[in-house]
Structures are given as structure tokens and as C-alpha cells.
XYZ file of C-alpha atoms in Angstrom:
764
model
C 0.006 0.015 -0.036
C 1.083 3.493 -0.864
C 2.707 5.316 2.081
C -0.007 7.863 3.365
C 1.574 9.088 6.224
C 3.923 12.009 5.052
C 6.039 13.968 7.315
C 5.896 17.591 7.450
C 8.861 19.583 6.365
C 10.950 20.845 9.260
C 10.922 24.626 7.635
C 7.068 24.859 6.811
C 7.071 28.086 4.704
C 3.741 29.238 3.602
C 4.452 27.846 0.038
C 5.675 24.492 1.349
C 2.306 24.332 3.452
C 0.183 24.863 0.727
C 1.770 21.945 -1.160
C 2.022 19.862 2.041
C -1.806 20.548 2.542
C -2.582 19.609 -1.126
C -0.705 16.453 -1.014
C -2.608 15.375 2.099
C -5.866 16.397 0.551
C -5.357 14.385 -2.574
C -4.316 11.265 -0.082
C -7.438 11.420 1.880
C -9.215 11.385 -1.533
C -7.517 8.234 -2.917
C -8.018 6.607 0.903
C -11.701 7.393 0.569
C -11.590 5.683 -2.871
C -9.787 2.708 -1.444
C -12.484 2.395 1.333
C -15.155 2.425 -1.094
C -13.790 -0.208 -3.382
C -13.343 -2.359 -0.579
C -17.153 -2.040 0.132
C -17.228 0.299 3.142
C -20.106 2.738 3.304
C -18.108 6.058 2.758
C -20.038 9.361 2.669
C -20.518 10.806 -0.969
C -19.741 14.159 0.224
C -16.349 13.588 1.113
C -14.626 13.867 -2.164
C -16.431 17.509 -2.890
C -15.483 18.362 0.664
C -12.029 17.841 0.003
C -12.201 19.195 -3.541
C -13.747 22.711 -1.939
C -10.531 22.546 0.592
C -8.089 21.898 -2.250
C -9.456 25.212 -3.791
C -9.067 27.272 -0.850
C -5.337 26.246 -0.046
C -3.812 28.917 -2.716
C -5.903 31.710 -1.278
C -3.996 34.405 0.569
C -6.454 35.885 2.997
C -5.807 39.849 3.324
C -6.109 41.463 6.876
C -6.928 45.220 6.482
C -5.168 47.768 8.895
C -6.739 51.070 8.053
C -4.583 54.128 9.188
C -6.755 57.155 10.043
C -5.460 60.421 11.231
C -5.496 64.189 10.938
C -3.445 66.140 8.324
C 0.352 65.990 9.026
C -0.304 62.930 11.617
C 2.476 61.198 10.056
C 0.998 58.117 8.421
C 3.171 57.798 5.338
C 6.301 58.060 7.553
C 4.822 55.626 9.626
C 3.992 53.187 6.737
C 7.432 53.603 5.487
C 9.214 52.564 8.796
C 6.885 49.543 9.325
C 7.761 48.439 5.720
C 11.761 49.526 6.148
C 11.196 50.997 2.691
C 10.833 54.697 1.815
C 7.779 54.190 -0.153
C 5.208 56.737 0.253
C 6.031 60.150 -0.242
C 6.188 62.588 2.853
C 6.595 66.237 3.564
C 7.211 68.290 6.434
C 5.156 71.308 5.323
C 2.192 69.854 4.108
C -0.322 66.873 3.845
C 1.239 64.908 1.185
C -0.650 61.585 0.476
C -4.010 62.465 -1.120
C -5.178 59.017 -2.202
C -6.324 55.992 -0.382
C -3.111 53.565 -0.606
C -3.224 49.863 0.100
C 0.348 48.160 0.588
C 0.356 44.505 0.464
C 3.240 41.826 0.012
C 3.932 40.339 -3.366
C 6.129 37.251 -3.669
C 7.439 38.235 -7.296
C 10.161 40.340 -5.922
C 8.962 43.450 -7.915
C 6.999 46.652 -7.064
C 3.768 47.027 -8.744
C 1.047 49.681 -8.242
C -2.638 49.941 -9.657
C -3.997 53.230 -9.854
C -7.770 53.576 -9.929
C -9.165 56.495 -10.878
C -12.666 57.994 -10.629
C -15.080 57.712 -13.429
C -14.967 60.849 -15.791
C -18.803 61.117 -15.288
C -18.254 61.093 -11.388
C -15.626 64.030 -12.242
C -18.161 65.766 -14.140
C -20.801 65.654 -11.554
C -18.431 66.862 -9.227
C -17.405 69.590 -11.393
C -20.756 70.877 -12.109
C -21.501 70.967 -7.965
C -18.105 72.906 -7.809
C -19.330 75.546 -10.431
C -22.388 76.228 -8.452
C -20.305 76.510 -5.235
C -18.214 79.378 -7.298
C -21.343 81.014 -8.531
C -22.710 81.092 -5.032
C -19.621 82.577 -3.657
C -19.499 85.213 -6.317
C -23.276 85.982 -6.023
C -23.209 87.858 -2.595
C -19.214 87.786 -1.970
C -19.545 84.812 0.303
C -17.107 82.367 1.009
C -17.970 80.240 3.927
C -15.231 77.781 5.127
C -13.389 78.087 1.870
C -15.731 76.572 -0.611
C -14.325 78.329 -3.355
C -10.447 77.920 -2.657
C -11.529 74.076 -2.303
C -13.177 74.060 -5.714
C -10.147 76.232 -7.252
C -7.481 73.850 -6.157
C -9.080 70.897 -7.597
C -9.677 72.625 -11.025
C -6.168 74.027 -11.128
C -4.645 70.684 -10.130
C -6.472 68.968 -12.936
C -6.647 71.539 -15.816
C -3.499 73.347 -15.077
C -3.095 77.291 -14.173
C -3.739 78.613 -17.691
C -7.032 76.673 -18.160
C -8.202 77.356 -14.675
C -7.551 80.840 -14.723
C -9.793 81.640 -17.805
C -12.444 79.189 -16.657
C -12.573 80.705 -13.222
C -13.427 83.953 -14.793
C -15.833 82.778 -17.241
C -17.247 79.863 -15.635
C -17.565 78.293 -18.983
C -16.940 74.428 -19.098
C -15.504 74.892 -22.840
C -12.585 76.647 -21.360
C -11.683 73.282 -19.626
C -9.639 71.168 -21.923
C -8.196 67.932 -20.358
C -4.495 67.762 -20.474
C -3.576 64.486 -22.283
C -2.182 62.711 -19.257
C -5.826 63.543 -17.476
C -7.678 62.219 -20.594
C -5.588 59.201 -20.758
C -6.122 58.409 -16.872
C -10.195 59.040 -17.351
C -10.113 56.676 -20.665
C -8.047 53.678 -18.898
C -9.929 53.941 -15.733
C -6.589 52.247 -14.225
C -2.997 52.648 -14.681
C -0.339 50.187 -13.457
C 3.174 50.872 -12.917
C 6.090 48.237 -12.249
C 9.646 48.597 -11.288
C 12.485 46.503 -9.740
C 14.021 49.245 -7.835
C 12.233 50.896 -4.811
C 13.736 54.492 -5.516
C 12.551 54.631 -9.223
C 9.199 53.035 -8.095
C 8.861 55.455 -5.520
C 9.278 58.496 -7.829
C 6.749 57.190 -10.308
C 4.330 56.488 -7.190
C 4.649 59.835 -6.040
C 2.914 61.379 -9.225
C -0.250 59.754 -8.151
C -0.062 60.052 -4.588
C 1.302 63.537 -3.802
C -0.836 66.711 -3.961
C 1.962 68.385 -5.769
C 1.073 66.698 -9.014
C -2.153 66.922 -11.082
C -3.971 63.692 -10.383
C -4.813 63.899 -6.722
C -8.637 65.196 -7.391
C -9.211 61.980 -9.722
C -7.161 59.233 -7.927
C -9.630 57.025 -6.008
C -7.146 54.472 -4.823
C -3.907 52.875 -5.042
C -3.017 49.239 -4.731
C 0.966 48.733 -4.128
C 2.390 45.482 -4.016
C 5.962 44.634 -3.278
C 8.632 42.098 -1.565
C 7.558 43.690 1.840
C 8.292 40.742 4.526
C 6.679 42.597 7.203
C 3.400 42.072 5.497
C 3.989 38.526 4.301
C 1.326 36.910 6.528
C -1.386 38.827 4.766
C -1.332 42.315 6.541
C -2.502 45.224 4.053
C -1.736 48.602 5.423
C -4.336 51.136 4.165
C -3.075 54.631 4.343
C -6.318 56.812 4.563
C -6.298 60.512 3.580
C -7.197 63.020 6.281
C -10.179 63.066 8.324
C -11.680 65.311 5.935
C -11.365 64.516 2.326
C -12.846 66.884 -0.006
C -13.110 64.166 -2.769
C -16.539 62.455 -2.315
C -15.669 59.284 -4.007
C -12.845 58.821 -1.736
C -14.451 59.993 1.390
C -17.022 57.019 0.768
C -14.282 54.472 0.140
C -12.709 55.741 3.330
C -15.971 54.969 5.036
C -15.905 51.338 3.442
C -12.534 50.718 4.842
C -13.527 51.787 8.258
C -16.537 49.578 8.359
C -14.571 46.412 6.767
C -11.157 46.689 8.179
C -10.011 44.044 10.680
C -7.938 46.829 12.473
C -8.186 50.432 12.671
C -5.146 52.245 13.966
C -5.938 56.007 14.822
C -2.368 57.786 14.268
C -1.813 61.155 15.925
C 1.075 63.404 16.294
C 2.375 63.106 20.047
C 2.898 66.938 20.270
C -0.648 67.171 21.464
C -1.880 63.725 22.233
C -5.486 63.428 20.507
C -5.867 66.571 18.648
C -9.352 68.093 18.483
C -10.140 66.969 15.139
C -9.123 63.430 15.780
C -11.188 63.615 19.227
C -14.087 64.920 17.293
C -14.037 62.268 14.926
C -13.810 59.688 17.328
C -16.839 61.101 19.194
C -18.976 62.938 16.631
C -17.655 60.970 13.778
C -19.190 57.929 15.082
C -16.074 55.998 14.749
C -16.031 54.739 18.629
C -19.652 54.264 18.741
C -19.672 52.110 15.466
C -16.789 50.086 16.592
C -18.710 49.480 19.721
C -21.996 48.498 17.964
C -20.069 46.415 15.977
C -18.316 44.556 18.376
C -14.839 45.790 17.301
C -13.450 47.906 19.789
C -10.758 45.418 20.294
C -9.718 46.520 16.713
C -8.616 49.776 17.879
C -5.186 50.820 18.116
C -3.727 54.331 18.956
C -0.265 55.127 17.447
C 1.562 58.210 18.594
C 4.112 59.687 16.126
C 6.886 61.763 16.309
C 8.142 60.681 19.547
C 11.611 62.128 18.880
C 10.122 65.596 18.469
C 11.296 66.796 21.956
C 12.049 70.093 23.689
C 15.035 68.656 25.873
C 15.151 71.573 28.497
C 11.453 71.966 28.712
C 10.728 68.156 28.884
C 13.169 67.697 31.578
C 11.786 70.266 33.822
C 8.145 68.947 33.050
C 8.720 65.078 33.675
C 11.266 65.774 36.793
C 14.139 64.172 35.113
C 17.846 64.510 35.573
C 19.666 67.256 34.164
C 21.867 65.245 32.319
C 19.196 62.751 30.970
C 19.807 61.404 27.532
C 17.476 62.183 24.724
C 16.343 58.277 24.956
C 15.294 58.853 28.521
C 13.361 61.867 27.849
C 11.678 60.230 24.792
C 10.435 57.132 26.846
C 9.020 59.909 29.700
C 7.229 62.050 27.309
C 5.707 58.731 25.732
C 4.604 57.533 29.114
C 3.208 60.929 29.809
C 1.234 60.668 26.391
C -0.080 57.248 27.105
C -1.757 58.624 30.527
C -3.283 61.548 28.470
C -4.508 59.525 26.023
C -5.874 56.892 28.438
C -7.767 60.006 30.035
C -9.145 61.206 26.634
C -10.570 57.689 25.907
C -12.212 57.868 29.558
C -13.713 61.174 28.610
C -14.891 59.643 25.089
C -16.723 56.678 26.937
C -18.505 59.378 29.229
C -19.674 61.531 26.316
C -20.682 58.617 24.139
C -22.684 57.195 27.138
C -24.242 60.524 27.899
C -25.130 61.009 24.104
C -26.940 57.441 24.500
C -28.567 58.075 27.695
C -26.884 55.016 28.927
C -26.733 53.429 32.591
C -23.281 53.835 34.325
C -22.745 50.346 34.212
C -22.994 50.467 30.566
C -20.663 53.070 30.365
C -18.289 51.369 32.315
C -18.175 48.514 30.182
C -17.185 50.736 27.150
C -14.485 52.479 29.356
C -13.178 48.977 30.155
C -13.019 48.047 26.488
C -11.358 51.232 25.583
C -8.950 50.945 28.250
C -7.574 47.950 26.779
C -6.990 49.667 23.444
C -3.093 49.473 23.174
C -1.089 52.794 22.827
C 2.031 52.850 20.701
C 4.297 55.859 20.761
C 6.878 55.710 18.068
C 9.558 57.416 16.164
C 9.510 56.419 12.530
C 11.884 58.743 11.444
C 14.679 57.613 14.091
C 13.653 53.876 13.186
C 14.508 54.521 9.582
C 17.888 56.309 10.434
C 18.722 53.040 12.662
C 18.074 50.658 10.053
C 19.798 52.911 7.137
C 16.813 54.043 5.149
C 17.431 57.484 6.006
C 20.875 58.322 5.588
C 23.435 61.289 6.390
C 21.118 62.099 9.255
C 22.030 62.399 12.833
C 20.863 59.829 15.150
C 18.755 60.656 18.386
C 18.114 57.184 19.226
C 20.613 54.486 18.145
C 18.843 51.450 19.308
C 15.711 50.403 17.132
C 13.971 49.300 20.145
C 14.044 52.929 21.709
C 11.673 54.100 18.490
C 9.038 51.823 19.210
C 8.695 50.562 15.759
C 10.051 46.882 16.242
C 7.259 46.563 18.985
C 4.638 47.958 16.851
C 5.826 45.612 13.823
C 5.664 42.594 16.377
C 2.339 43.802 17.551
C 1.015 43.718 13.854
C 2.400 40.470 13.183
C 0.432 38.899 16.241
C -2.562 40.634 15.433
C -2.559 39.092 11.822
C -1.543 35.777 12.640
C -5.085 35.095 14.168
C -6.411 35.947 10.668
C -3.768 35.893 8.227
C -2.023 33.240 6.052
C -1.046 31.170 8.764
C -4.363 30.938 10.495
C -5.983 30.219 7.011
C -3.611 27.288 6.408
C -4.285 25.913 10.000
C -8.053 26.072 9.466
C -7.896 24.094 6.261
C -5.670 21.576 8.246
C -8.277 21.385 10.662
C -10.852 20.673 8.295
C -8.738 18.033 6.637
C -8.400 16.490 9.932
C -12.014 16.233 10.444
C -12.518 14.421 6.998
C -9.550 12.057 8.596
C -11.678 11.719 11.360
C -14.896 10.824 9.632
C -13.060 8.096 7.270
C -11.361 6.566 10.428
C -14.628 6.379 12.048
C -16.324 4.409 8.782
C -13.419 1.561 9.454
C -13.670 1.676 12.964
C -17.407 0.934 12.578
C -16.814 -2.056 10.396
C -14.186 -3.521 12.812
C -16.088 -2.983 15.742
C -19.371 -4.701 14.304
C -17.400 -7.683 13.282
C -15.985 -8.323 16.822
C -19.106 -7.453 18.541
C -21.151 -10.479 16.559
C -17.997 -12.619 17.196
C -17.787 -12.141 20.795
C -21.299 -11.636 22.180
C -24.391 -13.713 22.469
C -27.432 -12.735 21.099
C -28.933 -12.299 24.904
C -26.081 -9.869 25.762
C -26.706 -7.815 22.411
C -30.483 -7.844 23.420
C -29.729 -6.264 26.530
C -27.039 -3.873 25.473
C -29.583 -2.858 22.705
C -31.910 -1.780 25.264
C -29.540 -0.118 27.325
C -28.448 1.690 23.945
C -32.166 2.675 23.357
C -32.182 4.169 26.731
C -28.967 6.045 26.556
C -30.149 7.399 23.164
C -33.540 8.672 24.479
C -31.665 10.455 27.121
C -29.501 12.042 24.917
C -32.362 13.199 22.501
C -34.104 14.658 25.415
C -30.939 16.498 26.524
C -30.426 17.830 23.112
C -34.083 18.798 22.635
C -34.075 20.490 25.867
C -31.167 22.493 24.954
C -32.295 23.580 21.923
C -35.572 24.690 23.241
C -33.774 26.704 25.809
C -31.537 28.116 23.147
C -34.752 29.274 21.191
C -36.354 30.620 24.136
C -33.236 32.879 25.250
C -32.825 34.510 21.891
C -36.665 34.964 21.791
C -36.248 36.824 25.123
C -33.456 38.555 23.973
C -35.149 39.838 20.803
C -37.959 41.249 22.904
C -35.776 43.116 25.125
C -33.730 44.773 22.194
C -37.014 45.536 20.488
C -38.439 47.299 23.905
C -35.050 49.241 24.127
C -35.192 50.401 20.596
C -38.643 51.832 21.075
C -37.812 53.882 23.826
C -34.380 55.234 22.420
C -36.683 56.307 19.312
C -39.080 58.170 21.622
C -35.940 60.080 23.099
C -33.989 60.516 19.963
C -37.131 62.342 18.258
C -36.790 65.091 20.945
C -33.000 65.880 19.945
C -33.902 66.880 16.278
C -35.210 70.223 17.248
C -31.605 71.267 18.540
C -30.311 70.724 14.916
C -32.236 73.828 14.259
C -30.043 76.211 15.825
C -26.759 74.660 14.716
C -28.147 75.009 11.065
C -29.288 78.369 11.526
C -25.821 79.248 12.623
C -24.180 78.203 9.574
C -23.355 80.445 6.500
C -25.970 80.247 3.705
C -23.601 79.221 1.054
C -22.324 76.360 3.193
C -25.773 75.017 3.914
C -26.519 75.246 -0.024
C -23.297 73.352 -0.703
C -24.386 70.621 1.607
C -28.008 70.517 0.331
C -26.746 70.390 -3.109
C -24.750 67.370 -2.578
C -27.659 65.392 -0.683
C -26.622 66.430 2.694
C -22.937 65.866 2.753
C -20.059 68.436 2.291
C -16.304 68.254 2.787
C -13.265 70.315 2.810
C -9.637 69.780 3.891
C -10.815 71.292 7.377
C -14.072 70.032 8.025
C -16.927 67.811 7.128
C -20.530 68.524 7.280
C -23.337 65.598 7.350
C -26.763 66.239 7.814
C -27.979 63.017 7.288
C -25.753 61.904 10.017
C -26.774 64.634 12.450
C -30.417 63.274 11.905
C -29.949 59.761 12.415
C -26.913 60.145 15.164
C -29.584 60.693 18.128
C -31.236 57.402 17.495
C -27.919 55.583 16.683
C -26.695 56.814 19.585
C -29.585 55.760 21.943
C -29.760 52.106 20.225
C -26.159 51.610 20.559
C -25.914 50.116 23.991
C -29.112 48.039 23.382
C -27.407 46.851 20.422
C -24.498 45.838 22.316
C -26.543 43.955 24.805
C -28.386 41.830 22.347
C -25.449 41.095 19.967
C -22.396 41.189 22.168
C -23.953 39.642 25.345
C -27.540 37.873 25.355
C -27.260 36.224 21.886
C -23.493 35.165 22.359
C -24.147 33.805 25.807
C -27.118 31.747 24.769
C -24.845 30.099 21.886
C -21.697 29.515 24.391
C -24.236 27.973 26.648
C -26.046 25.633 23.966
C -22.697 24.425 22.760
C -21.274 23.512 26.182
C -24.817 21.874 26.801
C -24.551 19.758 23.723
C -20.938 18.817 24.375
C -21.763 17.796 27.749
C -24.806 15.898 26.503
C -22.664 13.949 23.970
C -20.103 13.173 26.533
C -22.809 12.036 29.108
C -24.280 9.569 26.534
C -21.052 7.910 26.008
C -20.380 7.434 29.803
C -24.093 5.776 30.037
C -23.628 3.438 27.112
C -20.069 2.609 28.295
C -21.410 1.637 31.594
C -23.878 -0.594 29.994
C -21.228 -2.308 27.988
C -19.429 -3.045 31.023
C -21.989 -5.192 32.430
C -20.857 -8.101 29.958
C -17.037 -8.799 29.886
C -17.130 -9.697 26.185
C -18.796 -6.368 25.317
C -16.416 -4.529 27.417
C -13.465 -5.852 25.751
C -15.244 -4.754 22.295
C -15.849 -1.454 23.417
C -12.387 -1.066 25.033
C -10.510 -2.357 21.858
C -12.638 -1.027 18.968
C -15.883 0.602 20.114
C -13.888 3.149 22.196
C -12.037 4.092 18.897
C -15.170 4.667 17.143
C -16.499 6.860 20.372
C -13.421 8.841 19.720
C -13.921 9.310 16.102
C -17.463 10.160 16.803
C -16.564 12.716 19.638
C -14.112 14.521 17.173
C -16.600 14.829 14.892
C -19.223 16.166 17.339
C -16.685 18.720 18.658
C -15.873 19.547 14.807
C -19.916 20.336 14.509
C -19.969 22.266 17.560
C -16.972 24.455 16.891
C -18.354 24.897 13.110
C -21.748 26.179 14.653
C -19.949 28.547 16.848
C -18.011 29.856 13.810
C -20.994 29.967 11.591
C -23.340 31.794 14.440
C -20.594 34.394 15.148
C -20.347 35.128 11.348
C -24.001 35.565 11.058
C -24.128 37.586 14.378
C -21.342 39.860 13.158
C -22.867 40.336 9.807
C -26.417 41.238 11.354
C -24.684 43.471 13.926
C -23.084 45.779 11.191
C -26.185 46.329 9.241
C -27.941 48.813 11.484
C -25.433 52.092 10.868
C -25.724 51.904 7.060
C -29.389 51.233 6.779
C -30.388 54.042 8.903
C -28.219 56.215 6.722
C -30.052 54.712 3.763
C -33.433 55.530 5.503
C -32.513 59.047 6.408
C -30.941 59.708 2.684
C -34.012 58.559 0.896
C -36.631 60.400 3.312
C -34.379 63.606 3.198
C -33.384 63.837 -0.509
C -36.450 65.736 -1.984
C -36.125 68.352 1.200
C -32.300 68.890 0.156
C -32.923 69.282 -3.510
C -35.663 71.991 -2.844
C -33.471 73.777 0.026
C -30.481 74.112 -2.715
C -32.969 75.341 -5.440
C -34.014 78.179 -3.099
C -32.927 81.696 -4.179
C -33.588 85.429 -2.842
C -33.323 87.203 0.376
C -33.604 85.218 3.418
C -32.470 82.098 1.841
C -30.864 80.776 4.931
C -33.953 80.870 7.139
C -36.008 79.065 4.324
C -33.530 76.470 3.463
C -33.232 75.602 7.159
C -37.004 75.780 7.498
C -37.438 73.353 4.684
C -34.763 70.805 5.937
C -35.675 70.894 9.629
C -39.521 70.045 8.708
C -38.362 67.172 6.759
C -35.878 66.177 9.263
C -38.731 65.984 12.359
C -40.931 63.761 9.700
C -37.852 61.610 8.847
C -37.286 61.210 12.629
C -40.702 59.847 13.323
C -40.861 57.744 9.972
C -37.158 56.723 10.930
C -38.516 54.843 14.237
C -40.815 52.806 12.172
C -38.294 52.154 9.439
C -35.738 50.925 12.168
C -38.436 48.854 14.076
C -39.592 47.027 10.902
C -36.017 46.321 9.708
C -34.813 45.076 13.220
C -38.102 42.859 13.507
C -37.009 41.192 10.185
C -33.646 40.988 10.917
C -34.463 39.230 14.446
C -36.995 36.820 12.680
C -34.636 35.754 9.970
C -31.709 35.303 12.420
C -33.661 33.539 14.965
C -35.223 31.218 12.391
C -31.533 30.380 10.978
C -29.785 29.788 14.181
C -32.585 27.364 15.173
C -32.327 25.561 11.877
C -28.553 25.233 12.551
C -28.721 24.270 16.070
C -31.681 21.731 15.324
C -29.160 20.316 12.527
C -26.221 20.087 14.822
C -28.599 18.050 17.336
C -29.606 15.799 14.569
C -25.856 15.231 13.973
C -25.022 14.502 17.337
C -27.766 12.066 17.897
C -26.643 10.357 14.779
C -23.261 9.882 15.813
C -24.675 8.466 18.978
C -26.558 5.839 16.933
C -23.667 5.042 14.915
C -21.955 4.174 17.881
C -24.481 2.065 19.389
C -25.338 0.180 16.204
C -21.570 -0.779 15.792
C -21.772 -2.579 19.013
C -25.247 -3.937 19.442
C -25.416 -5.228 15.646
C -26.608 -9.126 15.482
C -26.057 -9.471 11.831
C -23.997 -12.551 10.626
C -20.036 -11.685 9.800
C -20.444 -12.857 6.401
C -23.551 -10.715 5.403
C -21.689 -7.655 7.136
C -19.533 -6.861 4.025
C -20.386 -7.294 0.410
C -17.661 -7.271 -1.989
C -15.169 -6.085 0.782
C -12.001 -7.380 2.724
C -12.005 -10.786 3.790
C -11.245 -10.407 7.548
C -10.259 -7.925 10.480
C -6.562 -7.904 9.540
C -7.304 -6.260 5.996
C -9.845 -3.900 7.736
C -6.731 -3.120 10.119
C -4.549 -2.442 7.434
C -7.015 -0.089 5.686
C -7.359 1.911 9.150
C -3.508 2.114 9.173
C -3.370 3.361 5.987
C -5.319 6.745 7.067
C -3.303 9.815 6.209
C -2.222 11.647 9.288
C -0.152 14.586 9.451
C 0.953 17.612 11.786
C 1.176 21.082 11.014
C 4.424 22.597 12.332
């Protein structure tokens, strides 16, 4: 027989692991075919299961790490340090990277970038809005929060100074002629650049990333791949533009990344800890509330940059250090102080979010506890690059890499990604292949045990054990049914509590809509019109205005803690309790049946020699099913948990679209008051309708969720009982040995040989 017990290589690289698992999977398929050829009853699904796993082996899962921060926070410099490669353009004078930039590993050894441009139609739509902004600013010599400046910057960048100057006088679109490279970019949609050397590649890349060039208003995102060893396990660093991106397509893409990224790193310059723009974004921009509602506060990391930006004399005095303290001591003292300040700011944010939501003190305490666990890293990306030779001809302040904090951040990133990246992916496939091996092992063990039971036991003994097995099976069925019924009741109760809290939250939130009226009346009329013209959202490099979010925020704030209570506590606790109960019921069944077998020495011997092996295989399959159940339910809960925020926004946008259009079209003296009246009246109506919309949405979601969960749980319960029946039938069969196996092996030795041929491997 072919050797089906390959040993894993000592140096198990991802490539070797993929080949190793592929070989193992093929061996399992051949083994299943051997069993079927010898007349054993192998499930028909085995081959399709293994084929699906083979298809998954070469996949490289990516773990998105989104870097978010204010202008000049140093994200690009940080990325360069983490990669140990001067890849992204940086500037000490201004924000340099304008496009969303993904950075990932490629095994080819080459550098490659895919530059994706916004559609020409989207640009023309934006240009039409910019024209109206410019017209409004000229109409009454008003330029609230730099609306015309933002418009002019984009137009000059894309069309050049000469064409832009003519157009800005005439506002005639015919004066705008696309330069050849801009026309080519729109026509292609995606542009690819490649290089072998990082310096040449960096110069080409800067043309599309830096605001010094003409492409920044029309680049949507850039995907960079290269031989970045620090990202080999699947991490993808996503350098997002500043918190307020004037490009609407990029801003929407940024929000998508923040919703889907596995980890979110908030990057800030340590000079002022969490600056006001970052603090406000975490609170008013709803990032923390959204992470909390999504169950992703554990994804939050805070990274302070420029740890080396010290004032030696002032810092020595402030931190009560010795007069002759070295720079590294000052950097460490300053970093420690910044961490303490940021911890206090996170506490404050928890209190403010809780207050906005009208939450109980215990609920606020839980949020505070979760935020207190967020890692805070203080790093000097510049000094690290000097230490490793990326930045040369520069004086060192910190000569030991560990003093810069970058190696620690690299290790933290590697640890985080290991649970979700390439290594975790391959280990998961290995576990699923092992489940297949367990099932095949059970097939052979079942046949061996049946033969031995018939050979050693009398009909009377088998009859008595059959009765005991029936009682044990009834016991198991009662236990599993009781557990699933309790689970259904727990989920139903939790759903009722959530619905009741949503109703209370909606009633309270409706009262806050009136507060928006004063805020909107305090805005410049041109700003209100520009925002209404864009469906309720307008951004500049300095701030973002989002009427839709302001309308939905009171409700989302108030339901956040109720949402967490259901998805984060009640539902997950019900699932955990269920899986423990089902696992215990299966174990107890085996104990009951084993005691029955011990009454008869012959059957006890069979159980010990072969029945026990069948039991182990069955228990492994039960464990696999319960693990798969937890994983499937967790995935479903996570998916449903993330729905509410975007669905509420969609409801508001739909309800408010006509009002925004009407407000944008308003003209004449007193336009500000009329625009606000139009918007606030629609907002009050929308707030009332929003509660009905959300109630209907949640009711449908909960019905679907509870129905699907009940079906999954019932299926697992049936699977557990089926494994129990397999175990009892192997020991209690009374059929003649000659009739047990048609067209199969002749004796137990051959069966034992088949069992010995089962592929078994260990992943390093």
C-alpha cells in the first residue's frame, strides 16, 4: 500500500505548507476511494468537501489595517518605517498623500501599483457642483469655510493654471480642456506601474499620491504590492487620507474601509496627544460608537508619532528628569506621559458617548473598560529609519531600534494578523482536513467493531445492550431537545428586550432633532446650500458636514448600548451555553452507554478495543460540528450586527432627498432661513418615520436571525444523535459476519490495514 503518512517538512514556509496540505488532501481522496472499493460505506460528500478545501488552499487572505489620522499625523512616514522601505511620499510642510493607498505583500520580488481613477462622469458631476459653489460665492461675495478655495484647488490641479484661470473668470466649461495625461487616465480607468528598484518606483508612485501633482483630485485609490516581508502573512496597510477628504468618492471609500477593516489604527502626532479633529472624529464622527456597536473595539489601536520631537530643557523640567538625562530617557518619559493623557481622553470619550446615548453607568463602565484595553503605541518612525539605514546622512537621536517603538509595533501587528492571515488560513484548512480524516477513521472503526461484537457476544447480551443503548439514545435526544428549546427561548427573550429598548430609544431621540435647527441656522447660507446640493454631505480639507448623520445620530446613539446588549451579550451567551450543553450531553451519553457495555466482559472488551476508537472518532466529529456552529453563528451575528448603521443612513438619505433638492434650489433674500425651514421640517418627519423604519428592519432581521439559528442548532443536534446511533449500532449489531461486508475485505486484518493507511499529518 502507498505510504499515506507523509511527514511535514522542518521548514514549513507558506508555499511548502500549501503543497503539503494539497498532497494530504489528495491522499485523503485516494484513501476514501480505497475504502469504497473495499465495500465500506463512505459518505458521498467526502470528495466534494476535500475538493473545496483544495480550492481554498492557495488563497491568500488579507487582513486590512486602516490607518486614520488628521492632516500631518505622519501616517505615510509610519508606513515607510513599518515596511522598512521609503515607499510613500512624505513632507514636513503639508499633507502629502491624497489618495487611499493599500500596501500589500507580493512574492514576485517586483514593485507594482494599480492606480484607480474615479469615473469621468463622477468627475463631471463633481465639477458641476463646484461650479455652483463658485457661483454662490460670487453671487453675494461669500466664501464660507473656503468653499471657493477648495473648488479652485481641484480645478487648477486637474486642468493647469492657464485653463483654470480662464475658466474661473468665465465659468464656461468649454474653457476646460483635459490635458493629455488626465484624458488618458479617465479613458483607461486603471493605470499600472512596475519597477524592480524601490527608488525608481517611489518617484513614479509619488506622481499619483502626492498633492504636488495634477492627479490627486481624480485618484480614487492605489494598490501597491511589493517584497515587503513584514506583510508576508497577509497584513494590508491602508493609508487613508485626512479625516476630511474633499473628494466625495474617496471619502465614501474611506468609510467603507473603516467599516470593513479588521483593525483600525488611529494615528496622531504626540505633540498634542489626541488633537481636537481626531477627538471629534472619534466621538461626533461616530467611529467609536460604530466600533462598539459592531463589536470591534478590540480592533482599535492608537499610534502616536514623532516621539523624538522633544524640547530637551522643557521636557526635563516637566517630567522631573535628571539634568543630564539622555535623549532616549526624555523620549521614554514623554511617551509614558502621552499614554496617560490618551487614556484619560478615552475615558472622557466613553463618558460622552454614554451621555449621548442616555446609557446606564454600568453600560458606560463596560465601554470604558473596552477602550482602556486599546493598545497605545508611541513611536519615532524617522529615528527608526535612521537606525536601519533607510534615511542616511542624518544625525541619530535614538541609536537602538527598540527605543523607537517601531519593532514593538511591527511585532504587535504580526501577532494580530497571525489570528486572521495566511498562517491562520492554512491551519483552518488543516483542521478541516483532519475532520475528514476523523470521519474516514470512523467508517473503518465502525466496521471492525461490528464484526468483533458479533463474534464475541451472544444474542442475549446484545439484546440487553441494545435496550441500554435505546435508553441512552432517548436520554441524549431529551438532552439535546431541551438544550435547543432553551436556546430558542433565550434568543426570543433577548429579541423582545432589544425591541423594547429600541422603542424607548426612538422616542427619546425624536426630541433631539429640534436642537439641529439652531446649529443649521448658525451656518453660512452658502455652506448650507453646498451641503444640500450634495444630498446632505459636504467636505473640505478642514471639516466635514453631514446633515444625514446629524439626523440619524440621536437614534443611533441611543440604540447603541441596546444593540451591544443583544449581539454582544445575550445572543453570544446563548450560543456559548448551547454548545457547552450539547457537548456535555454527548459526553454523558458515551458514559451511559459505556457503563451498559461493562456489564458484559465480552462487550466491555469490544468497547475498549474498537468501540472506544469509534467513540473517539465520533466525539471528534461532534466537537467539529459544535466548533463549526459557533463559527457560523458568530459570522452571522457579526454580519447582522453591522447592518444597522448603514441602513439607518439609507433611510434618512431617502427621506431627506427631496428636501435637500428643494433647499438647494431656493434663491433670494432670506434664503438661509427658508433652506433651514425646509430641511428641519423634513428632518422632524423623517425622525418619526425613521423609528418605524428601524423597528421594521430590526423585526425582520431578528425573525430571520432566530429562524436561521434555530435551523442550524437543530441540524447540529440531529448530527450529534446520529453519531450516537452510529456508536451504538456498531456494538449492538446481530447480523452475521458473512453478511456484513459485500464485496469487501475478507477479515479483520485487512480492515486494520486499511485503518493504518489513513493519512495523518501534523502542521508545524
